[in-house]
Amino acid sequence: DSLKYPLMFQVSKIAVISKMDVAPIFDFDLSKAKENILYRNKDAKIFVTSATKNEGVDELIKYLDHLIESKEK
């Protein structure tokens, strides 16, 4: 288990893995990261984003908007 803050992932409803545009530079293993998060919290919703490539951001915004709207009702 290589999560830096395991308790945070146990209690969070979502996890945002950002800056994926630089992941290859740091030899980041996305599959392993997702596996580690889901090991701690099988219900976590994982978003993978890269703002510079405009990837995953719209999906994250839509999800957050939905959460906000459901809280307002």
Short mmCIF file of C-alpha atoms in Angstrom, two decimals:
data_model
loop_
_atom_site.label_atom_id
_atom_site.label_comp_id
_atom_site.label_asym_id
_atom_site.label_seq_id
_atom_site.Cartn_x
_atom_site.Cartn_y
_atom_site.Cartn_z
CA ASP A 1 0.00 0.00 0.00
CA SER A 2 1.64 3.21 -1.15
CA LEU A 3 -0.94 5.88 -0.40
CA LYS A 4 0.54 8.82 1.46
CA TYR A 5 -2.61 9.57 3.49
CA PRO A 6 -4.63 6.32 3.64
CA LEU A 7 -7.27 7.61 6.06
CA MET A 8 -8.12 10.45 3.71
CA PHE A 9 -8.99 7.93 0.99
CA GLN A 10 -11.01 5.79 3.39
CA VAL A 11 -13.39 8.62 4.25
CA SER A 12 -13.52 10.52 0.95
CA LYS A 13 -16.28 10.07 -1.59
CA ILE A 14 -14.14 11.18 -4.51
CA ALA A 15 -10.48 11.18 -5.44
CA VAL A 16 -9.02 13.48 -8.08
CA ILE A 17 -5.82 12.38 -9.74
CA SER A 18 -4.60 15.53 -11.43
CA LYS A 19 -1.72 16.65 -13.60
CA MET A 20 -1.86 13.50 -15.69
CA ASP A 21 -0.05 15.36 -18.47
CA VAL A 22 3.16 15.08 -16.44
CA ALA A 23 2.59 11.54 -15.17
CA PRO A 24 5.04 9.94 -17.65
CA ILE A 25 7.83 12.21 -16.42
CA PHE A 26 7.41 10.88 -12.89
CA ASP A 27 6.82 7.25 -13.88
CA PHE A 28 3.36 7.44 -12.29
CA ASP A 29 1.36 4.21 -12.40
CA LEU A 30 -2.29 5.22 -12.80
CA SER A 31 -3.56 1.64 -12.52
CA LYS A 32 -1.70 1.13 -9.26
CA ALA A 33 -2.98 4.44 -7.88
CA LYS A 34 -6.58 3.51 -8.67
CA GLU A 35 -6.04 0.05 -7.20
CA ASN A 36 -4.67 1.54 -3.97
CA ILE A 37 -7.54 4.02 -3.67
CA LEU A 38 -10.20 1.37 -4.29
CA TYR A 39 -8.47 -0.98 -1.83
CA ARG A 40 -9.04 1.66 0.86
CA ASN A 41 -12.49 2.69 -0.35
CA LYS A 42 -14.31 0.47 -2.84
CA ASP A 43 -17.01 3.14 -3.32
CA ALA A 44 -14.68 6.04 -4.15
CA LYS A 45 -15.40 7.85 -7.40
CA ILE A 46 -12.07 8.49 -9.12
CA PHE A 47 -11.53 11.36 -11.54
CA VAL A 48 -8.40 11.54 -13.67
CA THR A 49 -7.67 15.04 -14.94
CA SER A 50 -5.26 17.12 -16.94
CA ALA A 51 -6.19 20.79 -17.11
CA THR A 52 -3.51 21.56 -19.69
CA LYS A 53 -4.94 18.89 -22.02
CA ASN A 54 -8.52 19.62 -20.93
CA GLU A 55 -9.08 15.97 -20.02
CA GLY A 56 -11.43 14.81 -17.29
CA VAL A 57 -12.17 18.33 -16.07
CA ASP A 58 -15.69 18.55 -17.56
CA GLU A 59 -16.65 15.21 -16.02
CA LEU A 60 -15.40 16.38 -12.61
CA ILE A 61 -17.27 19.70 -12.89
CA LYS A 62 -20.50 17.93 -13.85
CA TYR A 63 -20.17 15.58 -10.90
CA LEU A 64 -19.50 18.42 -8.46
CA ASP A 65 -22.40 20.43 -9.88
CA HIS A 66 -24.65 17.41 -9.33
CA LEU A 67 -23.48 17.12 -5.71
CA ILE A 68 -24.14 20.80 -5.10
CA GLU A 69 -27.58 20.65 -6.71
CA SER A 70 -28.56 17.62 -4.66
CA LYS A 71 -27.52 19.40 -1.44
CA GLU A 72 -29.58 22.48 -2.33
CA LYS A 73 -32.82 20.51 -2.65
#
